[in-house]
Amino acid sequence: MANMSLKKNEMPSQDPNVRNKNFKEVALGYTKEQAMDEAARCLNCKNKPCVTGCPVQIDIPAFVQEVAAGNFEAAYEIISRSSALPAVCGRVCPQESQCEGKCVRGIKGEPVAIGRLERFVADYHNENCTTKPVKPESNGKKVAIIGSGPSGLTCAGDLAKKGYDVTIFEALHLAGGVLVYGIPEFRLPKAIVQKEIDGLKDLGVKVETNMVIGKVLSIDELIEEYGFEAVFIGSGAGLPRFMNIPGENLKGVYSANEFLTRVNLMKAYKDDSATPIMKAKRVAVVGGGNVAMDAARSAKRLGAEEVYIVYRRSKDELPARAEEVEHAEEEGIIFKLLTNPVEILANEDKFVGGIRCLEMELGEPDASGRRRPVEKEGSEFDIPVDCVIMSIGTSPNPLIKSTTKGLETQKWGGIIVNEETGLTSREGVYAGGDAVTGAATVILAMGAGKTAATSIDEYLSNK
């Protein structure tokens, strides 16, 4: 029977005043009954508008109907035809601006909770299925994947299913890319990422860690000396940006990239960590995206008494997902909006002692379509903090560009590709994800990896 409720089933979660002191996952997931009830809200539209909002083109109505019928493994089979990382996407995809944003139920109420259902299906499969995927017969052709983030993992999975001999080269000591070093445990448990990677290994994908391509080996060497017939660059955008204001070199100033890597990948929050992180009492996070929310919420869990999000526009312009902003507010993060830092202040020991800011007001729209923040004269004020985390964006590392012959890039560092195929200026070399676009979403990176896998298959089949 159809469920015509205008509201989604609520997601069970930890109490805010409990979860802001631990790194356990915030959302607890649907029960079988909640999942089936939510799936019954789907109208099974013939023209499938939700699918048009999915970068990897999952047949959403089909999997949702299987959930409604209680056929959870059948639902997983449908999702896994298109997505290599369903348990990840169900947690971190911005569904509200993609598939759920196209849902017809959202016109007069809340859309179907597609992301929560995808998470439920993936978790059910991981908990109940012990059958390993069958390794396809090899076609004898070798492909190298640089980077084990979402674009690299997706490209590797799609190619492995077609019988390619795929090797992933990862710069860090653990595979997963931004899924491991960038997204906190309380949003994406690392055991889930490892489970997805293990599934790719079962398909025959090899993973080489501690391999900084451009330093240990170059792309030219992979092709000319190691026999790889195609290369996919999914190396991400890990080079942090700063504001170039006075005081950014003080002790106690981090990039969000460093801060989150030390917390997530190196477990700096643990007492026995080999790379402990400074436990600050008052923290300012500059920026308003998902990474800023992750950094602020992590700082709170590390024991900070006050954590500020310092953002130069208003709440309506915050680029972070609404759910992440809501969770941050519930956990006690203080939002200093229409506020722009102009200097980081030092204390007597040359550590961070505060952050000097100006009040802003919104003027006319800029090139992005958002109203431009304008300084208010005479509005200068200080916020006393002992740690500042800069979260204003990242760009691709120039190492691969500087060590690869004939690889064309944008002025800001992004690799230039054919949008329809992912092909770079080098024959047989493809790229996708943040290495091309700059920092974006997991699902867009996955879509780029999927596009490149299709193109690589066509290229090598015709070669």
XYZ file of C-alpha atoms in Angstrom:
463
model
C 0.000 0.000 0.000
C 1.330 3.432 -0.963
C 2.526 5.733 1.798
C 1.239 9.230 0.992
C 2.825 10.938 3.992
C 4.289 14.347 3.071
C 7.265 13.759 5.355
C 10.207 11.367 5.209
C 10.740 8.778 7.885
C 13.048 10.406 10.422
C 16.624 9.134 10.540
C 17.488 7.728 13.987
C 20.630 9.372 15.347
C 22.758 9.886 18.442
C 21.726 12.635 20.836
C 23.644 15.841 19.932
C 25.071 16.297 23.433
C 26.388 12.731 23.395
C 27.691 12.540 19.836
C 29.649 15.813 20.032
C 31.971 14.042 22.464
C 32.635 10.903 20.400
C 33.621 9.931 16.867
C 30.946 7.252 16.409
C 28.589 7.590 13.452
C 25.892 10.239 14.024
C 23.103 8.694 11.919
C 22.103 5.190 13.013
C 20.269 4.063 9.866
C 16.743 2.879 9.103
C 15.259 -0.353 10.407
C 13.757 -2.765 7.848
C 10.291 -1.478 8.708
C 11.288 2.171 8.317
C 13.011 1.448 5.001
C 10.010 -0.374 3.559
C 7.639 2.328 4.779
C 9.799 5.071 3.236
C 10.156 3.171 -0.044
C 6.346 2.950 -0.220
C 6.291 6.749 -0.648
C 7.799 6.362 -4.161
C 5.296 6.909 -6.994
C 7.397 4.845 -9.444
C 7.186 7.626 -12.056
C 7.417 6.408 -15.652
C 9.844 9.123 -16.743
C 12.113 8.604 -13.697
C 13.063 12.262 -12.996
C 15.199 11.211 -10.002
C 17.542 9.263 -12.290
C 18.317 12.429 -14.276
C 19.739 13.921 -11.074
C 22.088 10.975 -10.404
C 25.618 11.398 -11.829
C 26.047 7.599 -12.041
C 22.524 6.926 -13.358
C 21.273 4.426 -10.765
C 17.824 3.034 -11.648
C 16.361 4.581 -8.509
C 12.650 3.677 -8.867
C 13.567 0.041 -9.549
C 15.712 -0.342 -6.417
C 13.208 1.563 -4.276
C 10.368 -0.714 -5.397
C 12.439 -3.751 -4.387
C 12.964 -2.204 -0.949
C 9.213 -1.613 -0.613
C 8.682 -5.311 -1.349
C 11.336 -6.366 1.167
C 13.703 -7.640 -1.538
C 16.826 -5.958 -0.185
C 19.420 -8.053 -2.029
C 17.608 -7.458 -5.315
C 17.722 -3.729 -4.531
C 21.473 -3.975 -3.925
C 21.992 -5.757 -7.219
C 20.266 -2.895 -9.061
C 22.334 -0.217 -7.284
C 25.645 -2.037 -7.752
C 25.178 -2.188 -11.536
C 25.814 1.569 -11.572
C 27.621 2.404 -8.332
C 30.840 0.939 -6.941
C 30.364 2.677 -3.559
C 26.700 2.478 -2.458
C 27.391 2.470 1.297
C 29.538 5.587 0.845
C 27.113 7.453 -1.432
C 24.182 6.727 0.849
C 26.025 8.662 3.537
C 27.833 11.564 1.881
C 26.045 12.330 -1.417
C 24.220 15.695 -1.598
C 20.971 13.934 -2.529
C 18.921 17.040 -1.798
C 20.441 18.803 -4.815
C 20.597 15.711 -7.055
C 18.213 12.734 -7.131
C 15.939 13.907 -4.307
C 15.911 17.386 -5.817
C 14.127 15.904 -8.855
C 11.669 13.752 -6.888
C 8.002 14.465 -7.674
C 7.056 13.903 -4.023
C 9.143 16.965 -3.195
C 6.715 19.306 -4.985
C 4.090 19.232 -2.213
C 6.123 17.754 0.611
C 9.463 16.104 1.295
C 11.045 13.931 -1.415
C 11.536 10.217 -0.958
C 14.626 9.637 1.226
C 16.598 8.044 -1.615
C 19.978 8.480 0.068
C 18.821 6.905 3.322
C 17.364 3.967 1.384
C 20.599 3.488 -0.555
C 22.512 3.441 2.718
C 20.074 0.918 4.213
C 20.362 -1.414 1.217
C 24.171 -1.263 1.171
C 24.438 -1.834 4.928
C 21.996 -4.735 4.768
C 24.056 -6.346 2.011
C 27.346 -5.828 3.871
C 25.917 -7.322 7.057
C 24.177 -10.317 5.509
C 25.970 -11.295 2.307
C 29.129 -13.393 2.548
C 29.383 -14.307 -1.139
C 32.379 -12.713 -2.837
C 32.040 -11.322 -6.377
C 33.287 -13.553 -9.172
C 36.557 -12.339 -10.660
C 36.034 -11.800 -14.415
C 38.221 -13.536 -16.975
C 41.230 -11.362 -17.857
C 41.417 -9.687 -21.249
C 45.186 -9.222 -20.824
C 45.165 -5.423 -20.943
C 46.695 -3.308 -18.160
C 45.332 -0.003 -16.829
C 46.897 2.193 -14.125
C 44.734 4.271 -11.789
C 46.418 7.146 -9.951
C 44.635 7.843 -6.691
C 42.225 5.680 -4.677
C 39.544 8.268 -4.029
C 35.973 7.988 -5.344
C 36.826 8.657 -9.009
C 39.749 6.207 -9.012
C 37.826 3.468 -7.189
C 34.856 3.816 -9.545
C 37.021 3.727 -12.672
C 38.927 0.717 -11.306
C 35.741 -1.189 -10.447
C 34.094 -0.627 -13.818
C 37.227 -1.697 -15.708
C 37.846 -4.735 -13.497
C 34.326 -5.997 -14.231
C 35.262 -5.928 -17.937
C 38.356 -8.076 -17.356
C 41.083 -5.424 -17.300
C 44.216 -5.895 -15.190
C 43.869 -2.817 -12.970
C 46.421 -1.420 -10.519
C 45.665 1.535 -8.248
C 48.623 3.669 -7.132
C 47.897 5.515 -3.876
C 50.241 8.158 -2.423
C 49.257 7.569 1.224
C 49.705 4.431 3.312
C 46.008 3.562 3.221
C 43.650 3.383 0.244
C 40.464 5.446 0.084
C 41.657 8.961 -0.736
C 39.409 11.728 0.563
C 36.964 9.099 1.867
C 39.622 8.112 4.420
C 41.611 11.281 5.116
C 38.973 13.956 4.551
C 35.592 12.755 5.818
C 35.356 12.143 9.584
C 34.490 8.804 11.140
C 31.226 10.200 12.543
C 29.981 10.803 8.976
C 31.643 7.904 7.176
C 33.060 4.994 9.219
C 36.349 3.839 7.727
C 35.367 0.160 8.030
C 32.709 0.843 5.403
C 35.254 2.341 3.011
C 37.547 -0.640 3.564
C 34.670 -3.023 2.840
C 34.099 -1.338 -0.534
C 37.829 -1.494 -1.351
C 37.965 -5.174 -0.380
C 35.166 -5.802 -2.856
C 37.270 -4.282 -5.631
C 40.234 -6.442 -4.616
C 37.980 -9.500 -4.916
C 37.406 -8.436 -8.539
C 41.172 -8.533 -9.063
C 42.068 -4.871 -8.555
C 45.589 -4.465 -7.124
C 46.348 -1.569 -4.758
C 49.886 -0.181 -4.340
C 50.170 2.267 -1.410
C 52.981 4.746 -0.615
C 53.292 5.365 -4.353
C 53.558 9.088 -5.108
C 53.203 9.210 -8.877
C 55.430 11.958 -10.186
C 58.051 11.156 -7.577
C 58.399 7.365 -7.192
C 57.310 6.745 -10.780
C 56.109 9.042 -13.549
C 53.141 8.484 -15.858
C 55.591 8.167 -18.741
C 57.379 5.354 -16.903
C 54.096 3.564 -16.179
C 53.357 3.520 -19.907
C 56.805 3.093 -21.419
C 58.479 0.776 -18.880
C 55.684 -1.000 -17.006
C 53.369 -1.741 -19.927
C 50.210 0.060 -18.860
C 48.140 0.732 -21.982
C 45.973 3.445 -20.408
C 46.174 5.641 -17.316
C 43.422 7.331 -15.298
C 44.421 10.277 -13.102
C 42.160 10.605 -10.076
C 44.649 12.235 -7.737
C 42.206 14.704 -6.210
C 42.786 18.252 -5.036
C 44.845 18.096 -1.877
C 46.757 21.384 -2.066
C 45.203 23.768 0.507
C 44.526 27.440 -0.119
C 45.067 30.266 2.357
C 43.854 33.857 2.578
C 47.345 35.412 2.685
C 46.467 37.516 5.709
C 48.894 38.405 8.532
C 49.414 35.660 11.103
C 48.720 32.603 8.946
C 52.166 31.208 9.811
C 51.557 31.244 13.561
C 51.594 28.048 15.603
C 48.037 26.832 15.918
C 46.988 27.614 12.335
C 46.037 24.578 10.239
C 44.656 23.985 6.814
C 41.469 21.929 7.056
C 43.230 19.362 4.899
C 46.045 18.839 7.425
C 43.725 18.994 10.424
C 41.296 16.402 9.057
C 44.045 14.140 7.713
C 45.694 14.016 11.142
C 42.371 13.389 12.871
C 40.854 10.915 10.394
C 43.762 9.024 8.892
C 46.318 9.233 11.694
C 43.849 9.107 14.615
C 45.448 12.117 16.300
C 42.546 12.334 18.741
C 43.646 9.131 20.478
C 45.828 9.426 23.569
C 48.410 6.996 22.181
C 48.607 8.628 18.720
C 52.089 8.905 17.191
C 51.058 12.275 15.709
C 48.965 13.985 18.411
C 47.173 17.204 17.593
C 46.987 20.289 19.790
C 43.864 20.252 21.984
C 42.506 23.777 21.642
C 39.899 25.418 23.882
C 38.569 27.934 21.347
C 38.667 27.239 17.618
C 37.761 29.343 14.590
C 37.102 27.546 11.290
C 37.185 29.906 8.314
C 34.842 28.802 5.539
C 31.306 27.519 5.057
C 31.497 24.283 3.045
C 31.133 20.653 4.080
C 34.860 20.486 4.894
C 34.491 23.444 7.250
C 31.597 21.678 9.017
C 33.689 18.505 9.296
C 36.616 20.421 10.788
C 34.433 22.332 13.253
C 32.576 19.237 14.422
C 35.859 17.336 14.768
C 37.351 20.164 16.857
C 34.320 20.016 19.139
C 34.837 16.269 19.595
C 38.489 16.904 20.459
C 37.287 18.836 23.494
C 37.103 22.466 22.355
C 34.779 24.517 24.551
C 33.865 26.985 21.805
C 34.029 26.387 18.052
C 33.171 29.120 15.550
C 32.331 28.901 11.858
C 33.532 32.222 10.416
C 31.896 32.844 7.037
C 31.689 36.060 5.036
C 28.178 35.524 3.631
C 24.833 34.753 5.274
C 23.312 31.392 6.185
C 21.396 31.276 2.888
C 24.696 31.238 0.952
C 26.422 28.538 3.021
C 27.694 25.952 0.487
C 27.559 23.091 3.021
C 24.702 20.596 2.919
C 21.715 21.715 4.986
C 21.917 18.476 6.992
C 25.560 19.147 7.922
C 24.753 22.706 9.008
C 21.821 21.442 11.067
C 23.981 18.794 12.752
C 26.680 21.376 13.501
C 24.159 23.732 15.101
C 22.706 20.888 17.183
C 26.200 20.014 18.416
C 26.879 23.543 19.656
C 28.947 25.031 16.823
C 28.684 28.852 16.866
C 28.083 30.493 13.479
C 29.687 33.915 12.988
C 28.102 34.810 9.649
C 28.665 37.930 7.553
C 32.127 37.943 9.126
C 35.471 38.092 7.309
C 38.910 37.515 8.922
C 41.594 40.103 8.195
C 44.344 39.027 10.620
C 45.297 36.179 12.948
C 46.583 37.584 16.220
C 49.524 36.219 18.202
C 49.777 35.777 21.964
C 52.948 36.383 23.961
C 54.262 32.894 23.082
C 53.802 33.415 19.307
C 50.865 31.018 19.254
C 47.413 31.966 17.977
C 45.735 34.344 20.404
C 42.732 35.476 18.403
C 41.304 36.334 15.015
C 40.506 39.884 13.889
C 37.420 40.202 11.702
C 35.246 42.700 9.893
C 31.466 42.630 9.714
C 30.114 42.242 6.192
C 26.868 43.003 4.372
C 25.598 41.560 1.112
C 25.783 43.685 -2.021
C 25.010 42.908 -5.660
C 25.407 39.349 -7.051
C 28.887 38.377 -8.291
C 29.885 35.981 -11.113
C 28.752 32.977 -9.045
C 25.247 34.405 -8.750
C 25.600 34.912 -4.998
C 25.402 38.384 -3.470
C 28.892 39.804 -3.007
C 29.952 40.438 0.613
C 30.963 44.056 1.243
C 32.891 45.304 4.284
C 31.163 47.546 6.826
C 33.361 50.502 7.703
C 34.523 50.656 11.318
C 33.163 47.189 12.133
C 36.445 45.569 13.203
C 36.274 43.163 16.164
C 38.324 40.298 17.655
C 37.365 36.737 18.553
C 39.641 35.174 21.201
C 40.731 31.746 19.933
C 43.843 29.550 20.268
C 43.427 27.629 17.003
C 42.440 28.671 13.468
C 41.541 26.173 10.725
C 41.498 27.494 7.162
C 38.844 25.810 5.032
C 38.553 28.005 1.936
C 39.223 25.392 -0.732
C 41.926 23.264 -2.310
C 43.523 22.805 -5.721
C 45.311 19.904 -7.472
C 48.925 19.226 -6.562
C 51.174 20.325 -9.469
C 53.478 17.282 -9.123
C 51.837 15.170 -11.856
C 51.645 18.090 -14.283
C 55.318 18.958 -13.764
C 56.496 15.375 -14.358
C 54.271 14.357 -17.281
C 55.116 15.282 -20.852
C 52.393 17.092 -22.777
C 49.737 17.156 -20.044
C 47.757 20.405 -20.354
C 46.246 22.048 -17.279
C 44.224 25.107 -16.335
C 46.041 28.109 -14.846
C 44.765 27.119 -11.403
C 46.051 23.545 -11.811
C 43.059 21.484 -12.967
C 43.806 18.959 -15.723
C 42.118 19.811 -19.032
C 39.947 16.972 -20.361
C 37.296 16.285 -22.966
C 34.111 16.511 -20.885
C 32.408 13.673 -22.751
C 35.270 11.178 -22.486
C 37.676 12.335 -19.752
C 40.567 12.193 -22.252
C 43.474 14.536 -21.508
C 45.885 16.076 -24.021
C 47.885 12.815 -23.870
C 46.739 9.769 -25.842
C 45.663 6.987 -23.517
C 45.722 9.240 -20.437
C 42.388 10.126 -18.839
C 41.474 12.145 -15.757
C 38.478 12.939 -13.579
C 37.234 14.079 -10.205
C 38.807 16.873 -8.178
C 42.039 16.691 -10.221
C 39.970 18.158 -13.067
C 37.241 20.208 -11.382
C 38.860 21.259 -8.132
C 37.182 20.247 -4.870
C 33.661 18.946 -5.569
C 31.393 16.104 -4.411
C 32.073 12.385 -4.079
C 29.304 11.441 -6.508
C 30.490 13.852 -9.216
C 33.961 12.344 -8.927
C 32.419 8.892 -9.249
C 30.531 9.994 -12.349
C 33.801 11.179 -13.909
C 35.477 7.857 -13.077
C 32.586 6.006 -14.701
C 32.801 8.143 -17.865
C 36.547 7.564 -18.129
C 36.162 3.794 -17.646
C 33.742 3.640 -20.577
C 36.117 5.697 -22.728
C 39.167 3.627 -21.764
C 37.307 0.449 -22.648
C 36.376 1.846 -26.079
C 39.928 3.087 -26.650
C 41.633 -0.195 -25.758
C 39.020 -2.321 -27.533
C 39.725 -0.436 -30.767
C 43.479 -0.126 -30.293
